[in-house]
Tab-separated table of N, CA and C in Angstrom:
chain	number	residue	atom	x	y	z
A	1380	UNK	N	0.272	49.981	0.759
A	1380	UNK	CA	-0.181	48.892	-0.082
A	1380	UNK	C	-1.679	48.708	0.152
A	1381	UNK	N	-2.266	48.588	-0.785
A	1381	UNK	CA	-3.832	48.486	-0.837
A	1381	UNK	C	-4.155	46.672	0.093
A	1382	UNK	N	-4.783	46.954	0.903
A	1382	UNK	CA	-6.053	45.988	1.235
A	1382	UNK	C	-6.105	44.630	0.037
A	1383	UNK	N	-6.717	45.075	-0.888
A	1383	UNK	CA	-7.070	44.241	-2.085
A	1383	UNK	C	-5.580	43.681	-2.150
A	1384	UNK	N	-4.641	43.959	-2.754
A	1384	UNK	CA	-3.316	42.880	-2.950
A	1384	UNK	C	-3.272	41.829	-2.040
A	1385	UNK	N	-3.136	42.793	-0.603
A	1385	UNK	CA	-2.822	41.948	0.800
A	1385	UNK	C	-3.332	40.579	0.401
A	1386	UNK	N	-4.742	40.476	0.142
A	1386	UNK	CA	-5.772	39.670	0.226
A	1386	UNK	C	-5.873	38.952	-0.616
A	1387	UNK	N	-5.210	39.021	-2.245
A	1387	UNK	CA	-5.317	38.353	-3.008
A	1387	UNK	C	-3.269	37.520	-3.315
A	1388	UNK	N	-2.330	38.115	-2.169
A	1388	UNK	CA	-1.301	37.273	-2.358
A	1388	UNK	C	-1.359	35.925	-1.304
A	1389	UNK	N	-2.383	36.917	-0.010
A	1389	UNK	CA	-3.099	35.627	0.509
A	1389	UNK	C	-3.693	34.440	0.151
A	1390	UNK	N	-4.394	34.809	-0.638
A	1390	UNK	CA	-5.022	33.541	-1.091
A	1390	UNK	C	-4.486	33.076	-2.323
A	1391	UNK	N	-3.945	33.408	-3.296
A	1391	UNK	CA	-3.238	32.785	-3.939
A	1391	UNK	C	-2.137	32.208	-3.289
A	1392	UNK	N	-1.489	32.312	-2.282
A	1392	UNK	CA	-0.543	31.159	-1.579
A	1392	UNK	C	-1.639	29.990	-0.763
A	1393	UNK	N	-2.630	30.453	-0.401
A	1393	UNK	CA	-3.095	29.435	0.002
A	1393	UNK	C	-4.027	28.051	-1.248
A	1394	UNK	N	-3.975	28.930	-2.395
A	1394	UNK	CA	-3.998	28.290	-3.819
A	1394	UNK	C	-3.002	27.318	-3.995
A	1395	UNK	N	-2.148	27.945	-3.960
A	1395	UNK	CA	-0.362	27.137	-4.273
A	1395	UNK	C	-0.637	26.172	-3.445
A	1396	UNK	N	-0.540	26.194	-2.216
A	1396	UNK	CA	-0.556	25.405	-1.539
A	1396	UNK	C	-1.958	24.286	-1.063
A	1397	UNK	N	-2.512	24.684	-1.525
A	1397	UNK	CA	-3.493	23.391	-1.686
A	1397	UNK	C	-3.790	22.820	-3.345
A	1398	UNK	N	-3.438	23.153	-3.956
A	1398	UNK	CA	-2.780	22.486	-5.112
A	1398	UNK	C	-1.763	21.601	-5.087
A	1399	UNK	N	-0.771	21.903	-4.293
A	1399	UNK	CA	0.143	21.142	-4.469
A	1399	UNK	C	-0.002	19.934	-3.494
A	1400	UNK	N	-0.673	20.001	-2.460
A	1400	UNK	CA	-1.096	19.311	-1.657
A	1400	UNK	C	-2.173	18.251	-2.293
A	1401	UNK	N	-3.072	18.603	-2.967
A	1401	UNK	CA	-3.945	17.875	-3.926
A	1401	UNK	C	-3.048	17.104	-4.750
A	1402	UNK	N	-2.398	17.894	-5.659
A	1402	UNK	CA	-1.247	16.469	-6.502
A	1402	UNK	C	-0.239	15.389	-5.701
A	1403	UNK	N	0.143	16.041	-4.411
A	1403	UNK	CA	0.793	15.107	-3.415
A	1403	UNK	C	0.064	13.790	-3.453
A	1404	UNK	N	-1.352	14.317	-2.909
A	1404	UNK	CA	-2.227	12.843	-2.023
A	1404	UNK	C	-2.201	12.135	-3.739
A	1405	UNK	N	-2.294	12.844	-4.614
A	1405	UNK	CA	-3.109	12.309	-5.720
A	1405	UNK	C	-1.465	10.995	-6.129
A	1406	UNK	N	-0.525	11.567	-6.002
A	1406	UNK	CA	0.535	10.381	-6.348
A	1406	UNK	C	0.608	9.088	-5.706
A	1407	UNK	N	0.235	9.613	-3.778
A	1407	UNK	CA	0.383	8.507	-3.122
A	1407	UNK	C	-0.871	7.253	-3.402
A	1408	UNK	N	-1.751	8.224	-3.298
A	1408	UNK	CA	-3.257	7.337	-3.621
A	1408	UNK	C	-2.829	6.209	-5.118
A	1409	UNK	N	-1.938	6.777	-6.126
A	1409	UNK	CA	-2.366	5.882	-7.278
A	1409	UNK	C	-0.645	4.909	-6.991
A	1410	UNK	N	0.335	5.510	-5.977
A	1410	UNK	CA	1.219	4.582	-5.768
A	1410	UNK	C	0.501	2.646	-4.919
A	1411	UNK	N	0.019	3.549	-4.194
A	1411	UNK	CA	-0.851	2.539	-3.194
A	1411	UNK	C	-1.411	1.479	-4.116
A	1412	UNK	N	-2.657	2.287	-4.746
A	1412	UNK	CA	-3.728	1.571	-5.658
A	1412	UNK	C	-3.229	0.827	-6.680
A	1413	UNK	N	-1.903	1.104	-7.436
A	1413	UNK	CA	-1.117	0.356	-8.062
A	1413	UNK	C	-0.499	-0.634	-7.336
A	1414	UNK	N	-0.066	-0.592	-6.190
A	1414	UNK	CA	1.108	-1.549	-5.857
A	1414	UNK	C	-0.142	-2.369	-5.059
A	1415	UNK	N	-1.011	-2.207	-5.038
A	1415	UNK	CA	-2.313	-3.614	-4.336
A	1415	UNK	C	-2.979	-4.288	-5.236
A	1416	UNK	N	-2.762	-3.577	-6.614
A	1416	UNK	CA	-3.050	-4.398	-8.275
A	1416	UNK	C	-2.155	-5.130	-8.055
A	1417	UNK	N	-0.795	-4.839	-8.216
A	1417	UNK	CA	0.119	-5.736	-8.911
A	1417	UNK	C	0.689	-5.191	-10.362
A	1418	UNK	N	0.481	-4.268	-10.268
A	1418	UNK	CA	1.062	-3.334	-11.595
A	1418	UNK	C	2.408	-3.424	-11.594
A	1419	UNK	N	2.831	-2.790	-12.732
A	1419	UNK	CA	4.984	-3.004	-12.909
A	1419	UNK	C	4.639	-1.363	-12.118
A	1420	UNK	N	5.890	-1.309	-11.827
A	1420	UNK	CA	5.998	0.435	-11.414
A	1420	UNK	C	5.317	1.301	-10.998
A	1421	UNK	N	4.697	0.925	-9.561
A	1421	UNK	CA	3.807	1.986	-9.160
A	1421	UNK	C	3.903	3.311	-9.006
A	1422	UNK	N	5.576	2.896	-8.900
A	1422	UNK	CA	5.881	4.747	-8.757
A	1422	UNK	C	6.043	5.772	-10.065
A	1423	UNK	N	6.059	4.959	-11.203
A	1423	UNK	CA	5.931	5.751	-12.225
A	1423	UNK	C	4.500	6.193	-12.698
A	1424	UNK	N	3.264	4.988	-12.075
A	1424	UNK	CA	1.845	5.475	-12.230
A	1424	UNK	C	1.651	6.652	-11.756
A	1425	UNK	N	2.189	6.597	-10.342
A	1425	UNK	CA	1.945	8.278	-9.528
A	1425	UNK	C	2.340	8.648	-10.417
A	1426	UNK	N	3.729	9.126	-10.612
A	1426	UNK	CA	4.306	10.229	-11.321
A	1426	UNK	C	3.286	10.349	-12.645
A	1427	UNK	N	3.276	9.322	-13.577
A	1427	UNK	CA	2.337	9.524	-14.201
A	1427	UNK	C	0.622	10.271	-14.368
A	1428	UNK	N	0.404	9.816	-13.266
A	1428	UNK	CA	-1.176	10.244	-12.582
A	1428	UNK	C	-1.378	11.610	-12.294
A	1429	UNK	N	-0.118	12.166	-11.732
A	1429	UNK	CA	0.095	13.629	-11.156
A	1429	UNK	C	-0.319	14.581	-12.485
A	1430	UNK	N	0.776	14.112	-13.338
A	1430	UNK	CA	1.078	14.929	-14.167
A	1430	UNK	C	-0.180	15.380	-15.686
A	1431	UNK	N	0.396	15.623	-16.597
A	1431	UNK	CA	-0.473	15.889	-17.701
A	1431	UNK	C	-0.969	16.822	-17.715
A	1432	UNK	N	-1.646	17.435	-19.077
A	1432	UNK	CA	-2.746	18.532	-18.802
A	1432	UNK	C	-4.450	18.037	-18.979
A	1433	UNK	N	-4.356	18.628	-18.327
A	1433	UNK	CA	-6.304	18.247	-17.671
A	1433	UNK	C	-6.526	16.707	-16.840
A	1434	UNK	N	-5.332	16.700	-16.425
A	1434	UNK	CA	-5.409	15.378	-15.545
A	1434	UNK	C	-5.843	13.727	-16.714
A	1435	UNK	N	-5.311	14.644	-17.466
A	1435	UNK	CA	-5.057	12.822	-17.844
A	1435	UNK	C	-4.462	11.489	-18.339
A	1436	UNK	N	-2.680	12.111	-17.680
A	1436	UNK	CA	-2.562	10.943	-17.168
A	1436	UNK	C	-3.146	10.165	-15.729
A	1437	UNK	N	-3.910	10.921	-15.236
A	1437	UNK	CA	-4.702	10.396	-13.642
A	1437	UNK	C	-5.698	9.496	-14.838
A	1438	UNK	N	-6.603	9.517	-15.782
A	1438	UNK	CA	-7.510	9.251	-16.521
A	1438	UNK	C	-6.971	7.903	-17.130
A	1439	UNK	N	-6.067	7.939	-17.814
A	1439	UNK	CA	-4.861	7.320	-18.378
A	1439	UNK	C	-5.187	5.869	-17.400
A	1440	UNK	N	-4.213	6.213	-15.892
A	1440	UNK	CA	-3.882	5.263	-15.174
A	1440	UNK	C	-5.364	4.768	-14.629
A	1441	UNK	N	-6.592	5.526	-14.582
A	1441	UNK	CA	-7.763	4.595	-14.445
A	1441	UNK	C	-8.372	3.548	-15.436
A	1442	UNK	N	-8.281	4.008	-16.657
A	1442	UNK	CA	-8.587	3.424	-17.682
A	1442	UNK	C	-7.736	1.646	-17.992
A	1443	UNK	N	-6.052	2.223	-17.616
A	1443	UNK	CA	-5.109	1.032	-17.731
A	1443	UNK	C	-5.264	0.449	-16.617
A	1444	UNK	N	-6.041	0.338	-15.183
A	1444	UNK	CA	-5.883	-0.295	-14.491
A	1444	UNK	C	-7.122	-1.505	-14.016
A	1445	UNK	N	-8.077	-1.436	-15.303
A	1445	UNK	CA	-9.511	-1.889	-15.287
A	1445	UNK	C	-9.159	-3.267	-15.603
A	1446	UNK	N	-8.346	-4.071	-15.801
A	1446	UNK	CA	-7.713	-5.208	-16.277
A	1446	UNK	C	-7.181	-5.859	-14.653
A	1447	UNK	N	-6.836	-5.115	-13.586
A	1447	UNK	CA	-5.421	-5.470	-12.988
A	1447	UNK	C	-6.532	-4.924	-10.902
A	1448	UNK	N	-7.462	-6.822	-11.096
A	1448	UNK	CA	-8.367	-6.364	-9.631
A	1448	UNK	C	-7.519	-6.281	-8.804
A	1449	UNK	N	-8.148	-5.381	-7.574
A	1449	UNK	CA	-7.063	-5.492	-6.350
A	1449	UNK	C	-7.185	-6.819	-5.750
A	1450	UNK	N	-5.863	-7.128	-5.773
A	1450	UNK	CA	-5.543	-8.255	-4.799
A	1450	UNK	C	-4.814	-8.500	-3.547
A	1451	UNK	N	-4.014	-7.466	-2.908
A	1451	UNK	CA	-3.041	-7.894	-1.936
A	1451	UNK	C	-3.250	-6.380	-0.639
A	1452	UNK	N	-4.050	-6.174	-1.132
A	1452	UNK	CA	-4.282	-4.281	0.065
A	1452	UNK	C	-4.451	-4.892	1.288
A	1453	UNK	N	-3.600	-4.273	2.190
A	1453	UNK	CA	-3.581	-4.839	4.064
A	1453	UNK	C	-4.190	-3.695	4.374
A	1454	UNK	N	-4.765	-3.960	5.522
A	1454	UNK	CA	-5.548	-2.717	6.275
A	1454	UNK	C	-4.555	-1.728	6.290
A	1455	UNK	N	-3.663	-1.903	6.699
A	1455	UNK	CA	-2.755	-0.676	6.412
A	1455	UNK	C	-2.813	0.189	5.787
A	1456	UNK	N	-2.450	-0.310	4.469
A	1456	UNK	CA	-2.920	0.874	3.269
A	1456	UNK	C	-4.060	0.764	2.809
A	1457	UNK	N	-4.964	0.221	3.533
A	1457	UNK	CA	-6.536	0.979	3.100
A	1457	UNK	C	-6.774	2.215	3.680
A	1458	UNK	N	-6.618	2.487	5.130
A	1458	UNK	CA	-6.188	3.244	6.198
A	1458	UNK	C	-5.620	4.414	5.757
A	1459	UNK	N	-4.561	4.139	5.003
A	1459	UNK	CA	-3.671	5.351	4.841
A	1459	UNK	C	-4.086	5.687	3.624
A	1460	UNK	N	-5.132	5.039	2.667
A	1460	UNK	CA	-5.332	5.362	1.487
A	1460	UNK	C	-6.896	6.229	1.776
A	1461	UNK	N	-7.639	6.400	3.288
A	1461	UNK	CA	-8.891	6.727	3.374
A	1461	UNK	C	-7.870	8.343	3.801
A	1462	UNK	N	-7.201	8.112	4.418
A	1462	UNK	CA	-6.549	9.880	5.349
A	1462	UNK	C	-5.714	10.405	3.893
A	1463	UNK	N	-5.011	9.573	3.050
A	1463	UNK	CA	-4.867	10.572	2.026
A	1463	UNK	C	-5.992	11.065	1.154
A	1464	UNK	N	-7.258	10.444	1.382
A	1464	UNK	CA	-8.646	10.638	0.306
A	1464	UNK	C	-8.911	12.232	0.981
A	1465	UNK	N	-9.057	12.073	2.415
A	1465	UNK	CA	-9.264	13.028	3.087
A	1465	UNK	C	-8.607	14.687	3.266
A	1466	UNK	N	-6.998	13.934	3.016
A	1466	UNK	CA	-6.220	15.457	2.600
A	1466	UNK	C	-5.984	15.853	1.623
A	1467	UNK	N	-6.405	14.958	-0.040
A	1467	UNK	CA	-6.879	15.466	-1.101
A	1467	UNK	C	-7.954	16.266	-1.307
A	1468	UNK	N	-8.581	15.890	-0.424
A	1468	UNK	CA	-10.406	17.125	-0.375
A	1468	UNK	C	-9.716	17.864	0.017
A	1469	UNK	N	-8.945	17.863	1.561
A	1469	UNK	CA	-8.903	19.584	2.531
A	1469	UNK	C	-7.431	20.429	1.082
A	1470	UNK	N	-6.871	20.109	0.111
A	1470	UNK	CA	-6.073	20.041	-0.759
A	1470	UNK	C	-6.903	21.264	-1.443
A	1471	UNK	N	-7.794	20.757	-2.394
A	1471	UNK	CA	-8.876	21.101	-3.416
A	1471	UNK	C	-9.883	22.048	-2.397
A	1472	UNK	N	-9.918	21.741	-0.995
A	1472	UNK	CA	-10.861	22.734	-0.527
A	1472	UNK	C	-10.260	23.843	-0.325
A	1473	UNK	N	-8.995	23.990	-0.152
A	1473	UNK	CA	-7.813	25.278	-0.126
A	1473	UNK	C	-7.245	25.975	-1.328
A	1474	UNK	N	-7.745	25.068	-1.975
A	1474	UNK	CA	-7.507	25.370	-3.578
A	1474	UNK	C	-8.631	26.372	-4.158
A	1475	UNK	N	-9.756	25.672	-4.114
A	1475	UNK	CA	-11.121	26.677	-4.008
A	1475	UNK	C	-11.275	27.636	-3.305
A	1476	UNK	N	-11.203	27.442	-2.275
A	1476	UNK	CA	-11.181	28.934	-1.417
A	1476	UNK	C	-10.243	29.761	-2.014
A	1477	UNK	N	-8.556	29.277	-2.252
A	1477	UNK	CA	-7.509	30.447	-2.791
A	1477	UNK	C	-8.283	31.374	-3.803
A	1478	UNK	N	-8.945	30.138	-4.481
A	1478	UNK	CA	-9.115	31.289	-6.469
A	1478	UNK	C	-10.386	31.898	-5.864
A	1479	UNK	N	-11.032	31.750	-5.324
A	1479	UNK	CA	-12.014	32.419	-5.147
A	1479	UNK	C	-11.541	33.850	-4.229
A	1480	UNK	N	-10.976	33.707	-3.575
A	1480	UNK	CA	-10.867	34.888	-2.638
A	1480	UNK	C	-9.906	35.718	-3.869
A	1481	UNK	N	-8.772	35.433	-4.921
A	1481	UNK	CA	-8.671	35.861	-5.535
A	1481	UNK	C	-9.552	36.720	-6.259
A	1482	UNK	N	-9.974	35.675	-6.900
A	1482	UNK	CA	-11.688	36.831	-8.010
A	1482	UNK	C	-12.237	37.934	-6.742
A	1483	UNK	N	-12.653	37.143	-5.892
A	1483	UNK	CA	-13.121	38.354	-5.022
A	1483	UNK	C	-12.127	39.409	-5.234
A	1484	UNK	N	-10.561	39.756	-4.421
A	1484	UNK	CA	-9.926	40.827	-4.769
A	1484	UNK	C	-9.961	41.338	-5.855
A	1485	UNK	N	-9.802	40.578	-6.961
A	1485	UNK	CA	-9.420	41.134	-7.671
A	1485	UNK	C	-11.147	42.261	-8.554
A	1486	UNK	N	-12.089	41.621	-8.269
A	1486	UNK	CA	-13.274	42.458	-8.480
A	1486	UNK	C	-13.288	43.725	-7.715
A	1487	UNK	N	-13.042	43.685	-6.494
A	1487	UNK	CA	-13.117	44.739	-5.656
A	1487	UNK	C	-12.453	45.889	-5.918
């Protein structure tokens, strides 16, 4: 087996997987941010937020939530809303690296 595959099933799993890791944080973040509004159904915002193409129901739920200030966030989930901010980047930074090391193989 060629070198080049090795290298590009590599990083396309490490694609997968920081993708999916990126839409993870991205549900909890808008469960949180909803349920410290006071919104109906925070858990359908995530689900909502996740999904779509080109991200916008995430767009969607910013736009509908400009009405609805935060009022009730405990340090708690500010806390847990800064470490999911944080594993949404390392998410998208694994994500970038995957496609890229892709193109690389796949040029080579």
């Amino acid at each position: 087996m060629r070198l080049n595959m090795v290298f590009a099933v590599i990083c396309g799993a490490a694609a997968l997987v920081g993708g999916f890791e990126a839409v993870f944080q991205v549900y909890h973040l808008t469960v949180i941010d909803a349920t410290a509004r006071g919104l109906k159904h925070p858990r359908f915002w995530g689900f909502f937020a996740m999904n779509g193409n080109h991200s916008g129901g995430l767009l969607m739920y910013l736009i509908g939530r400009k009405g609805y200030p935060v009022m009730n966030m405990s340090e708690s989930s500010a806390k847990e809303m800064e470490r999911r901010k944080k594993s949404a980047g390392a998410g998208l930074a694994f994500l970038a690296a995957g496609v890229i090391g892709i193109i690389c193989a796949t040029l080579l």
